[in-house]
Coordinates of N, CA and C in Angstrom, one line a residue:
Chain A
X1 N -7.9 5.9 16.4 CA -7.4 5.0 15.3 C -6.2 5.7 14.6
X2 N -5.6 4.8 13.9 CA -3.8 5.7 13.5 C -4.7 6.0 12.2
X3 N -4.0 6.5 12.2 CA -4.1 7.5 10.3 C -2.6 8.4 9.8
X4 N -2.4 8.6 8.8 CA -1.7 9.1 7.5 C -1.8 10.1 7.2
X5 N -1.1 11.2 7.5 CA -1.5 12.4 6.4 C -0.2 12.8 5.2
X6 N -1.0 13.0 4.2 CA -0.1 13.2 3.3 C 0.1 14.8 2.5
X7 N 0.0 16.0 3.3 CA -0.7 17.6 3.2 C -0.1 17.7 1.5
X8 N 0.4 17.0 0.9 CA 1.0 17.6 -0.7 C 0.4 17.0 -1.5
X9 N -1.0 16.9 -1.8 CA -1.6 15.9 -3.4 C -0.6 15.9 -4.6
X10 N -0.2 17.0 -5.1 CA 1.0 17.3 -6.6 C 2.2 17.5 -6.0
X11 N 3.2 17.5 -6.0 CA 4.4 18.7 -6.6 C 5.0 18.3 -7.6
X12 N 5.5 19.1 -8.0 CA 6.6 19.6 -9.3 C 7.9 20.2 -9.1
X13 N 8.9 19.4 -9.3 CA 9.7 19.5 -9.3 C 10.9 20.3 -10.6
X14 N 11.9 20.3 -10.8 CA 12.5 20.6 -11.8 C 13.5 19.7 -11.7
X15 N 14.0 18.6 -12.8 CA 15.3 17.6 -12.5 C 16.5 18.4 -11.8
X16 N 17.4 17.6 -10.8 CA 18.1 17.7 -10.1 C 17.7 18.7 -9.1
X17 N 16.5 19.2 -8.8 CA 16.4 20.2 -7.7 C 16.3 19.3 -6.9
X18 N 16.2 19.6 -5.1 CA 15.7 18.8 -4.3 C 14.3 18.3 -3.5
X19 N 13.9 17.6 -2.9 CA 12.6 17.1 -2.7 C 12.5 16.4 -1.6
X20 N 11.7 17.1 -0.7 CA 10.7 17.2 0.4 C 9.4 16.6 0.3
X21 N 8.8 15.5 0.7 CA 7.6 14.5 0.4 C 7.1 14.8 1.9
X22 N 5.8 15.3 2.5 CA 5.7 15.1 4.0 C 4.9 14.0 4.0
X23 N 5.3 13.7 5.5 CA 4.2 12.5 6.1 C 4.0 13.0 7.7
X24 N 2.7 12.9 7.7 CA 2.8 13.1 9.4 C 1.4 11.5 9.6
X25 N 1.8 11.4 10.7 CA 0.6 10.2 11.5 C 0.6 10.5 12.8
X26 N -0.6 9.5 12.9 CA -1.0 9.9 14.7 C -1.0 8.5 14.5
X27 N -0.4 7.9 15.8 CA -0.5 6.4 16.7 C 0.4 6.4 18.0
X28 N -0.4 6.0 19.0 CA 0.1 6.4 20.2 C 1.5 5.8 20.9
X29 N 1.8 4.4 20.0 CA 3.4 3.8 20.2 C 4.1 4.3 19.3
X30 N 5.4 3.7 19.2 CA 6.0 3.6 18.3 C 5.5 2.9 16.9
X31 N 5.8 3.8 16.0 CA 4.8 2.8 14.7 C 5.7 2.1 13.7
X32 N 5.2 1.6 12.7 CA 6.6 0.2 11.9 C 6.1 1.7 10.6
X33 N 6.9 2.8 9.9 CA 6.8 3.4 9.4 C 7.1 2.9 7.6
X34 N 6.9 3.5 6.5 CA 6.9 2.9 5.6 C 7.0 4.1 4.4
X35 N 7.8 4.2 3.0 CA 7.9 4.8 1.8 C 7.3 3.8 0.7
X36 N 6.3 3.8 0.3 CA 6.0 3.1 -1.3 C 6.6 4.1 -1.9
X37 N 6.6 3.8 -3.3 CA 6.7 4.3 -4.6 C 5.4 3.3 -5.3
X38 N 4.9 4.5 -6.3 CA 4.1 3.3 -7.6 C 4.1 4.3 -9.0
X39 N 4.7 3.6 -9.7 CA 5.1 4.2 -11.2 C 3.1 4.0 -12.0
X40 N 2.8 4.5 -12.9 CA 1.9 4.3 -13.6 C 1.3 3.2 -14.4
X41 N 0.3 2.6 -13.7 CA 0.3 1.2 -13.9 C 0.3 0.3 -13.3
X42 N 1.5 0.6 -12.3 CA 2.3 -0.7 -11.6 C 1.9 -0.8 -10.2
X43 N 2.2 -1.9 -10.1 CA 1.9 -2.0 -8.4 C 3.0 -1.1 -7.6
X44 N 3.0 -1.2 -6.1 CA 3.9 -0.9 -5.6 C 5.1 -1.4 -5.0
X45 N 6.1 -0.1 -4.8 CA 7.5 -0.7 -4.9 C 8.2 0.0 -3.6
X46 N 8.8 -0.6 -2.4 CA 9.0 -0.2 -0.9 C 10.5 0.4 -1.4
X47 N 10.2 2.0 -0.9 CA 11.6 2.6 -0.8 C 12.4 2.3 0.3
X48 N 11.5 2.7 1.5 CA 12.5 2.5 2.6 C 11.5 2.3 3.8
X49 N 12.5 1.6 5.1 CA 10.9 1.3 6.5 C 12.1 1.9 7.5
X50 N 11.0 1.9 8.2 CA 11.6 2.6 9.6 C 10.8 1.6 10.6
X51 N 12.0 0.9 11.9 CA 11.0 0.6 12.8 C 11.9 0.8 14.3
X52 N 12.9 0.6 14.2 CA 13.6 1.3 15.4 C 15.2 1.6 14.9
X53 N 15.9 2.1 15.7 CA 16.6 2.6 16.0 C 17.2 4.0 15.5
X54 N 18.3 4.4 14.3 CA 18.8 5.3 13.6 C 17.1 5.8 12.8
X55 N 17.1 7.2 13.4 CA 16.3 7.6 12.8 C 16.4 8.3 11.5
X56 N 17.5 8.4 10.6 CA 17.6 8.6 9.5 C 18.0 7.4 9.0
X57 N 17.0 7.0 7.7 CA 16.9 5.6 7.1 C 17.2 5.9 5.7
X58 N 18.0 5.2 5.1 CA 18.4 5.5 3.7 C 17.5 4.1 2.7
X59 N 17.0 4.6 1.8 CA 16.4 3.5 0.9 C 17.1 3.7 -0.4
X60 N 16.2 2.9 -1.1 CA 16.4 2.5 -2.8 C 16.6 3.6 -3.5
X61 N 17.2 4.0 -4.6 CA 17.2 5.0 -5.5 C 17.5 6.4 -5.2
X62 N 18.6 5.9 -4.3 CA 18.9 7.5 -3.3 C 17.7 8.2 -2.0
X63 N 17.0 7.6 -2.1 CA 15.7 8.5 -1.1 C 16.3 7.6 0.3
X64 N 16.1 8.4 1.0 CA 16.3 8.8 2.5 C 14.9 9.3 3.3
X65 N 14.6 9.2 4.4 CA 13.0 9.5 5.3 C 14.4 9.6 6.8
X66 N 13.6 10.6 7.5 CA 13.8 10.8 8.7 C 12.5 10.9 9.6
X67 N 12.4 10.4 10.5 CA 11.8 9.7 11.6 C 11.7 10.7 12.9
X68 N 10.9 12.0 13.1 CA 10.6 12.5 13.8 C 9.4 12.5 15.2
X69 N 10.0 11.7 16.3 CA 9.0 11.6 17.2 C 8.0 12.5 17.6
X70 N 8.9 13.8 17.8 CA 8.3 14.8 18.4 C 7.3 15.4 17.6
X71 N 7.5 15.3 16.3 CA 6.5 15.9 14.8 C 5.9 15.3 14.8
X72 N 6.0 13.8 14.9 CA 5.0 12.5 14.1 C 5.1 12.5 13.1
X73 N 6.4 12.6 12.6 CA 6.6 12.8 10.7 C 7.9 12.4 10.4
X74 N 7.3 11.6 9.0 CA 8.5 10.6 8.4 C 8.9 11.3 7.4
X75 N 9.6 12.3 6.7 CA 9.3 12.7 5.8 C 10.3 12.3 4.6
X76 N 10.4 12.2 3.3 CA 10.9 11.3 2.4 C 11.9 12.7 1.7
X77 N 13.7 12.2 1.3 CA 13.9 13.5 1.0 C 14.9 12.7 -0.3
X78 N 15.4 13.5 -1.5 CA 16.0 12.9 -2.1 C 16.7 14.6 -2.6
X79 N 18.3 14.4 -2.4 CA 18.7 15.5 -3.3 C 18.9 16.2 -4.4
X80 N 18.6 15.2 -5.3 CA 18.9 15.0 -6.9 C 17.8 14.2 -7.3
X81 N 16.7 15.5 -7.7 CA 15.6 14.7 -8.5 C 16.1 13.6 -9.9
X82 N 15.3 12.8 -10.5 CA 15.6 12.4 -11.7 C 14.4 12.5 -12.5
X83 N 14.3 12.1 -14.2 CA 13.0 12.7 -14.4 C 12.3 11.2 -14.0
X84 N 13.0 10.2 -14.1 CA 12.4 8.5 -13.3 C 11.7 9.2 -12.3
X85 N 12.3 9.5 -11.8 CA 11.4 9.6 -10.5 C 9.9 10.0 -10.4
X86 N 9.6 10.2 -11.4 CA 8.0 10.7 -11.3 C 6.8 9.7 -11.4
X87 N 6.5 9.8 -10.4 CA 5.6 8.8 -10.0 C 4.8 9.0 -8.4
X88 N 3.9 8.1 -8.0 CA 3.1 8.4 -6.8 C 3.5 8.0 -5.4
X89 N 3.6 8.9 -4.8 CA 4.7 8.2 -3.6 C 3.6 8.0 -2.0
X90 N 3.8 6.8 -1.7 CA 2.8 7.0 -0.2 C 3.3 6.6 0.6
X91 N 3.1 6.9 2.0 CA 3.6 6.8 3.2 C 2.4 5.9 3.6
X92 N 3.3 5.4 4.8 CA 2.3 4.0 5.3 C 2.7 3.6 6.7
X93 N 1.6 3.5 7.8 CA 1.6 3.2 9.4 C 1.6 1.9 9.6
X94 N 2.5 1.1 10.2 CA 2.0 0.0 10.8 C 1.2 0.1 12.2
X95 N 0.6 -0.8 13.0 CA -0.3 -0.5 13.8 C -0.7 -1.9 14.3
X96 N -1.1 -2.1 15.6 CA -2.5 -2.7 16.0 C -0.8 -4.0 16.0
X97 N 0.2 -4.2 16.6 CA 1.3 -5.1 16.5 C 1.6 -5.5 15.4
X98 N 1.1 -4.3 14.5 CA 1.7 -4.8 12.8 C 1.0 -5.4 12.0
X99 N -0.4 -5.3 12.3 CA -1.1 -6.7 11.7 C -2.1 -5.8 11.2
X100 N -2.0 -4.7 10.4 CA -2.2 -3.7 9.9 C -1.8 -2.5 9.2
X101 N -1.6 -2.3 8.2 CA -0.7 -1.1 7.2 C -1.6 -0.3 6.4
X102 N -1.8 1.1 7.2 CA -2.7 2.1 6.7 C -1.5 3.1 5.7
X103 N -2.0 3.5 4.7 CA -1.5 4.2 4.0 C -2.1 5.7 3.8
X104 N -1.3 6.5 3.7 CA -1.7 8.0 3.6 C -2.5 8.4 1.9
X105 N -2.9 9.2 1.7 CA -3.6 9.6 0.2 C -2.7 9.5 -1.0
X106 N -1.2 9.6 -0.7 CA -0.2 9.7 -1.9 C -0.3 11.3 -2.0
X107 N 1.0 11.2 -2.3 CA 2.2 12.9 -3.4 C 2.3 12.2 -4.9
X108 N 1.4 12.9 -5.7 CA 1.9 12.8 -6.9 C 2.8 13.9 -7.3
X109 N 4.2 13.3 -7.8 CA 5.5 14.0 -8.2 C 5.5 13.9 -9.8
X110 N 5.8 15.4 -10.1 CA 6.3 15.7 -11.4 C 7.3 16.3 -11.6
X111 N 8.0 15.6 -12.5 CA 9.7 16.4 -12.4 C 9.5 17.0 -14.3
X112 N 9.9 18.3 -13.9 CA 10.5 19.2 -15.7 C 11.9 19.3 -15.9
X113 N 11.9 18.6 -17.0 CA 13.6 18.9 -17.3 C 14.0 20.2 -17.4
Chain B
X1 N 10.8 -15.5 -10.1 CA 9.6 -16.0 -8.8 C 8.6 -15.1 -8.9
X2 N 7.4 -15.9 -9.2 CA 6.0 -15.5 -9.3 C 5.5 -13.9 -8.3
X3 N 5.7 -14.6 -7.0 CA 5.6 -13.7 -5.5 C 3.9 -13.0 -5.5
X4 N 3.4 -12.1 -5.7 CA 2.0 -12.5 -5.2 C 1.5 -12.3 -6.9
X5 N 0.5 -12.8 -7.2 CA -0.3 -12.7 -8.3 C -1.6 -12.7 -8.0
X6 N -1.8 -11.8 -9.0 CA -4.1 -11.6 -8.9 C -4.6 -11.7 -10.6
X7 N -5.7 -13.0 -10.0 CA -6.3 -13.3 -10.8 C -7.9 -12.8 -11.2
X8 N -9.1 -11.7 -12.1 CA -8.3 -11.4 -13.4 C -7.3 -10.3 -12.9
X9 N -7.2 -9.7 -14.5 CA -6.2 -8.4 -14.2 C -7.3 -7.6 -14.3
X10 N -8.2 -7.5 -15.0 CA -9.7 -6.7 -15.7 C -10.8 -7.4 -15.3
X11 N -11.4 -6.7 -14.9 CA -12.8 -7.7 -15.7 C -13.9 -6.3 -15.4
X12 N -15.3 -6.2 -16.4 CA -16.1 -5.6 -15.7 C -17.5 -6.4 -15.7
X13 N -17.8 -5.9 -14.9 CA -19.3 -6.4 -14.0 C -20.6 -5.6 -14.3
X14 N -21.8 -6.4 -14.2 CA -22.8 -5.3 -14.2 C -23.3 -5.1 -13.1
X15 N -23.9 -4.2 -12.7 CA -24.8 -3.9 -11.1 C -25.6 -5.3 -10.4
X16 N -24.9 -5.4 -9.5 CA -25.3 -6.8 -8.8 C -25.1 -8.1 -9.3
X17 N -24.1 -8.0 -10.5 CA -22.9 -9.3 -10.6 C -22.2 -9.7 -9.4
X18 N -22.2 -10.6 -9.1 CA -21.3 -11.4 -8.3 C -19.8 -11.6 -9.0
X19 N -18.6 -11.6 -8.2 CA -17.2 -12.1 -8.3 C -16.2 -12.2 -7.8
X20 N -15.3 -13.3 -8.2 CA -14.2 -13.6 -6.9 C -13.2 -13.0 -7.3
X21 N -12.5 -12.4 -6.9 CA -11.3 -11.7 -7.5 C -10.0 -13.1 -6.7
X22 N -8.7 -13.5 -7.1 CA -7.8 -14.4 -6.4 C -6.6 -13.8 -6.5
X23 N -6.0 -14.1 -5.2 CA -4.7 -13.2 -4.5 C -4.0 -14.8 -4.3
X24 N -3.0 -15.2 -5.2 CA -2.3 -16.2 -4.7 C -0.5 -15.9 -4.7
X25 N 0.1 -16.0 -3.4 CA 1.4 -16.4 -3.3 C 2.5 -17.7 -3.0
X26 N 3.3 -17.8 -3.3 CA 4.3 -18.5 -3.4 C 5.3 -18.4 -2.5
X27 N 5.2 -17.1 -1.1 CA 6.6 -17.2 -0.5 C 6.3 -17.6 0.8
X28 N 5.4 -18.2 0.9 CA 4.9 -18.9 2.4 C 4.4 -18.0 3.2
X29 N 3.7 -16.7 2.8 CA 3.9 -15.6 3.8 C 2.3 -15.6 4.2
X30 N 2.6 -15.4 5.9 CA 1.5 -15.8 6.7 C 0.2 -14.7 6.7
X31 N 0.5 -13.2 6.3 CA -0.6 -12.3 6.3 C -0.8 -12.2 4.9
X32 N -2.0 -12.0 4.5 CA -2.2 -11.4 3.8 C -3.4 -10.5 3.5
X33 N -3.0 -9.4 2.6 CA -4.2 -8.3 2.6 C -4.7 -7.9 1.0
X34 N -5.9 -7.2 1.2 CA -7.1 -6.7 0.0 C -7.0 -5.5 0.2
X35 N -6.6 -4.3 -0.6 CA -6.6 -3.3 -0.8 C -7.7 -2.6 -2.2
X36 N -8.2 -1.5 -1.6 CA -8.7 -1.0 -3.0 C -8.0 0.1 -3.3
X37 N -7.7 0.8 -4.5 CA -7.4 2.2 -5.2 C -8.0 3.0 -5.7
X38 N -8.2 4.4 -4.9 CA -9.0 5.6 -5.6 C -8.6 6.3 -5.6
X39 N -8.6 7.1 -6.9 CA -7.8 8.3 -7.1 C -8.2 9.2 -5.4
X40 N -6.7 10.4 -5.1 CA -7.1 10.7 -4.4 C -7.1 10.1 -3.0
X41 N -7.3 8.7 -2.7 CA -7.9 8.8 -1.4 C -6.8 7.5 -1.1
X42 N -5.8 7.0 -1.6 CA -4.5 6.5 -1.4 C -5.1 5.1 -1.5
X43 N -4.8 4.2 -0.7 CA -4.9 2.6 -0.9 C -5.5 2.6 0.7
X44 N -6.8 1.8 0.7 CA -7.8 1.3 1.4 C -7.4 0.1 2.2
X45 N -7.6 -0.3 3.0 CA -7.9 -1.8 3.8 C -9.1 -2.2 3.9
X46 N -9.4 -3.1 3.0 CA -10.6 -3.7 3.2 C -10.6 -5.2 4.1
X47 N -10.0 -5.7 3.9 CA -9.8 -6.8 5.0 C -8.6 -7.8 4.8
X48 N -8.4 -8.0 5.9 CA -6.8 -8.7 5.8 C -6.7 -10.4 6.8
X49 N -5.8 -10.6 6.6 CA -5.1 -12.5 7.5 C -4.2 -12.6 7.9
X50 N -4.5 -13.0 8.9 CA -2.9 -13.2 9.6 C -2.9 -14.9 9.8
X51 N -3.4 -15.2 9.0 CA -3.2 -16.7 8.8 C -4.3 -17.8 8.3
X52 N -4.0 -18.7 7.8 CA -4.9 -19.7 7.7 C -6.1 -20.2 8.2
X53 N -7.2 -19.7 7.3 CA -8.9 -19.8 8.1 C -8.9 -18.6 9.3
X54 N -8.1 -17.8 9.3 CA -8.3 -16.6 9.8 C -8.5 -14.9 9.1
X55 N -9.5 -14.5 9.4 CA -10.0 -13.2 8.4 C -10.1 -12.0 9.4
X56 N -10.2 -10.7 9.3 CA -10.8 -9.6 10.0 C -11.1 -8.6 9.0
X57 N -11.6 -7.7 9.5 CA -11.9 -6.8 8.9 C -10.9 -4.9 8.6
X58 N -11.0 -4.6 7.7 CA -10.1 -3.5 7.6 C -10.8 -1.8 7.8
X59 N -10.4 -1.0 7.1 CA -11.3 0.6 6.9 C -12.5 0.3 6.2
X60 N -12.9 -0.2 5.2 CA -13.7 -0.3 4.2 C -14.0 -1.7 3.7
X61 N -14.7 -2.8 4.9 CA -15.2 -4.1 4.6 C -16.4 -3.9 3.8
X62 N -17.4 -3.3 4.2 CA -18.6 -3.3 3.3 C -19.1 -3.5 2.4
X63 N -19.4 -4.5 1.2 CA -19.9 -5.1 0.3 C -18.8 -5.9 -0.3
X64 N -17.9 -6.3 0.6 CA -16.9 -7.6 0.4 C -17.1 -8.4 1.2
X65 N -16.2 -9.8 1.2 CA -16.2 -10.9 1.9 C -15.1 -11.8 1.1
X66 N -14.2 -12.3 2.2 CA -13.2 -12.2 1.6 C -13.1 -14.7 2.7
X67 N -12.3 -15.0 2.3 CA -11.6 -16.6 2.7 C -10.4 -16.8 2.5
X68 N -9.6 -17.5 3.2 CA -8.4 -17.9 3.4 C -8.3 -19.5 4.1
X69 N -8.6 -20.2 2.8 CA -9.1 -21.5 3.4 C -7.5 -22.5 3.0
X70 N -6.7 -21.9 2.0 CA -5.4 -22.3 1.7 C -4.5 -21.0 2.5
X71 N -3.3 -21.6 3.1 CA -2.3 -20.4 3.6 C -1.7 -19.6 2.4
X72 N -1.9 -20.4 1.2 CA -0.9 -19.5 -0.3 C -2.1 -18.5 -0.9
X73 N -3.5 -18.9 -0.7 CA -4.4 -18.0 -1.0 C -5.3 -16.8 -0.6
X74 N -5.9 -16.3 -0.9 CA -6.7 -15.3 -0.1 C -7.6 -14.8 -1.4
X75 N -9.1 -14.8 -1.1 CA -10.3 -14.4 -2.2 C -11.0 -13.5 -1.6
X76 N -10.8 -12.7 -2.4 CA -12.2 -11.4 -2.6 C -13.1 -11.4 -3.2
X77 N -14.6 -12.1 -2.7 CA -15.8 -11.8 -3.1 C -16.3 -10.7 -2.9
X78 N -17.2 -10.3 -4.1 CA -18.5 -9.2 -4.3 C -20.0 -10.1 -4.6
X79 N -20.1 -9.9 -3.3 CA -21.8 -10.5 -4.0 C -22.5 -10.3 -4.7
X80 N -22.5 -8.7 -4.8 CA -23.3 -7.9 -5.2 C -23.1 -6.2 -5.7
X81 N -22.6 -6.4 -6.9 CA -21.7 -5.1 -7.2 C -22.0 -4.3 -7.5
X82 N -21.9 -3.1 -6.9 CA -22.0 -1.7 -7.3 C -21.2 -0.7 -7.7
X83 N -21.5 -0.3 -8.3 CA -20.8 1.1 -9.2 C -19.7 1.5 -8.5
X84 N -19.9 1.6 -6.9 CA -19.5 2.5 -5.8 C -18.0 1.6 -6.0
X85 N -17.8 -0.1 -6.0 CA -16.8 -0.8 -6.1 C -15.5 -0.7 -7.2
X86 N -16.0 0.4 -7.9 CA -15.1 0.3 -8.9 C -14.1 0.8 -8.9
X87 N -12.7 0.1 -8.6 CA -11.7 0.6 -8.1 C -10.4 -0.3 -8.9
X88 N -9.5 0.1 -8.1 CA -8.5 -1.3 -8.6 C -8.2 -1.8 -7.2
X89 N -7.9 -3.3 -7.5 CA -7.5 -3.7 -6.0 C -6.5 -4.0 -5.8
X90 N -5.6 -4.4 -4.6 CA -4.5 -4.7 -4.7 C -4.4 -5.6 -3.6
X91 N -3.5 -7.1 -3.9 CA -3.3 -7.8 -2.8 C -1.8 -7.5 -2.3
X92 N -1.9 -8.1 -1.2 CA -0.3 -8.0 -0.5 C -0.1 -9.2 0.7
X93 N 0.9 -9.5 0.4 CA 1.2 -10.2 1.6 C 2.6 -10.3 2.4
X94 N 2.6 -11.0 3.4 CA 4.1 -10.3 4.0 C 4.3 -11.5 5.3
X95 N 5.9 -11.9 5.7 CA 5.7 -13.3 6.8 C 5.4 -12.5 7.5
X96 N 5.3 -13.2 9.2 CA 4.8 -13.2 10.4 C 5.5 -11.9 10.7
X97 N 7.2 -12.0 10.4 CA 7.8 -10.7 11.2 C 7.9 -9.5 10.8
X98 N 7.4 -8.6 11.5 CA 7.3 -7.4 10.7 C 8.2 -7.2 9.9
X99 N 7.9 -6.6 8.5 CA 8.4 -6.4 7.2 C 7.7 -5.6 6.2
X100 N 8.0 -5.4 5.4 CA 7.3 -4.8 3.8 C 6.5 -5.8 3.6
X101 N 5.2 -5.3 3.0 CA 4.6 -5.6 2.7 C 5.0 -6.4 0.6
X102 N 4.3 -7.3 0.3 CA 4.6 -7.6 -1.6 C 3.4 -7.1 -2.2
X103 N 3.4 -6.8 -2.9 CA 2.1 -6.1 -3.6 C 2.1 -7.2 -4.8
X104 N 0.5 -7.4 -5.1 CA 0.8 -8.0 -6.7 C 0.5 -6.8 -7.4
X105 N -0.1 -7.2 -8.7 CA 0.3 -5.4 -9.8 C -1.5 -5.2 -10.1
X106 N -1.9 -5.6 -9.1 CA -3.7 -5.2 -9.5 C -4.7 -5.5 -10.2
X107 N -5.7 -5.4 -9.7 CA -6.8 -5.8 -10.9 C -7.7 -4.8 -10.8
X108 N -8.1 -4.3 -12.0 CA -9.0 -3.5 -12.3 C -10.3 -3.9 -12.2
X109 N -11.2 -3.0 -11.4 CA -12.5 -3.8 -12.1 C -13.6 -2.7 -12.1
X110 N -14.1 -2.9 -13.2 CA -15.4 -1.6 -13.5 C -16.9 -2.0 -13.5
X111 N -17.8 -1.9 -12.3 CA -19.2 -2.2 -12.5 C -19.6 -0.6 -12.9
X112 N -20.9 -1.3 -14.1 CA -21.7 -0.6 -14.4 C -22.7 -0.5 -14.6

C-alpha cells in the first residue's frame, strides 16, 4: 500500500533562513504528488502538485518541491523564511489512478524573528 | 463562491450518540472525500466517492458510514460514538481529472 513519510514532526526556523521540509513515499508508479499548507484553525491550502514532467515545481508563496525518483522524495524548499509562514505543512500521495490521496503526518514549522 | 462547506462546525456527542456530519459542494466535482484530524498522525481517509450512489472505503472506515445519494453531497454518519472518534473532520472534493483536492474548513467534534 503507498504511504507518506514525513521524518521532521517540528522545525524551527529563524526568519529569512532557508527551509528543507522532507517527504519520502513508497508507490510502485509514478504518483500525482502534493504540498498542503494549514495555518491554525483553517483548513487546507495546496502549495504546489507534481504529476509529470519538470521535476522542479514552483508553487504559491515562493515554495518550490523537487521530485526525486530515485529517493522517492518530494521535498518542499523555500529560501526566505517569513514569520507567515508558520504553520503545518503536509505532503500527500495520489494512488490507486488517483482516486485516492494519502497524506503524510505533517512538519510543524516555527519561524523566530 | 461557497466551494465545499460542512455542516456543523462543532458539535459534541455523548458515548453512543448517533450523527450526521454534511459535506456539501457547489463546483460539480465528481469525488469526494471524509477525512479525520489527529494530532500527530496527519489527515486520515475514512472513506471517499468517485461519484454519485458510489462509496468505498479508505485507511480508517470503522465506526463510520458514509452516502452520496446527491452528486453535490456527501454524509458522514456515526451510529454510535465513541470517544476514540474525536477528531476534526475534513471534507474534500475534486473533478474527475486529476487535480488538488478543495478542502472545506472542518468540523470539530468531541464525544464524551
Amino acid at each position: 500500500a503507498q504511504s507518506v513519510t514525513q521524518p521532521d514532526i517540528h522545525i524551527t526556523v529563524s526568519e529569512g533562513a532557508s527551509l528543507e521540509l522532507r517527504c519520502n513515499y513508497s508507490y510502485g508508479a509514478t504518483p500525482y504528488l502534493f504540498w498542503y499548507v494549514q495555518s491554525p484553525g483553517q483548513g487546507l491550502q495546496l502549495l504546489l502538485k507534481y504529476f509529470s514532467g519538470d521535476t522542479l515545481v514552483q508553487g504559491i508563496k515562493g515554495f518550490e518541491a523537487e521530485f526525486k525518483r530515485s529517493q522517492s522524495s518530494f521535498n518542499l524548499r523555500k529560501p526566505s523564511v517569513h514569520w507567515s509562514d508558520a504553520a503545518e505543512y503536509f505532503c500527500a500521495v495520489g494512488s490507486g489512478g488517483y482516486n485516492k490521496l494519502i497524506f503524510g503526518a505533517g512538519t510543524r514549522l516555527a519561524v523566530h524573528p | 463562491n461557497a466551494g465545499v462547506t460542512q455542516t456543523p462546525k462543532f458539535r459534541v456527542l455523548k458515548t453512543g450518540q448517533s450523527m450526521t456530519l454534511l459535506c456539501a459542494q457547489d463546483m460539480n466535482h465528481e469525488y469526494m472525500y471524509w477525512y479525520r484530524q489527529d494530532p500527530g498522525m496527519g489527515l486520515r481517509l475514512i472513506h471517499y466517492s468517485v461519484g454519485e450512489g458510489t462509496t468505498a472505503k479508505g485507511e480508517v472506515p470503522d465506526g463510520y458510514n458514509v452516502s452520496r445519494l446527491k452528486k453535490q453531497n456527501f454524509l458522514l454518519g456515526l451510529e454510535s460514538a465513541a470517544p476514540s472518534q474525536t477528531s476534526v473532520y475534513f471534507c474534500a472534493s475534486r473533478p474527475r481529472e486529476p487535480g488538488e483536492l478543495f478542502f472545506g474548513e472542518g468540523s470539530r467534534l468531541t464525544v464524551l
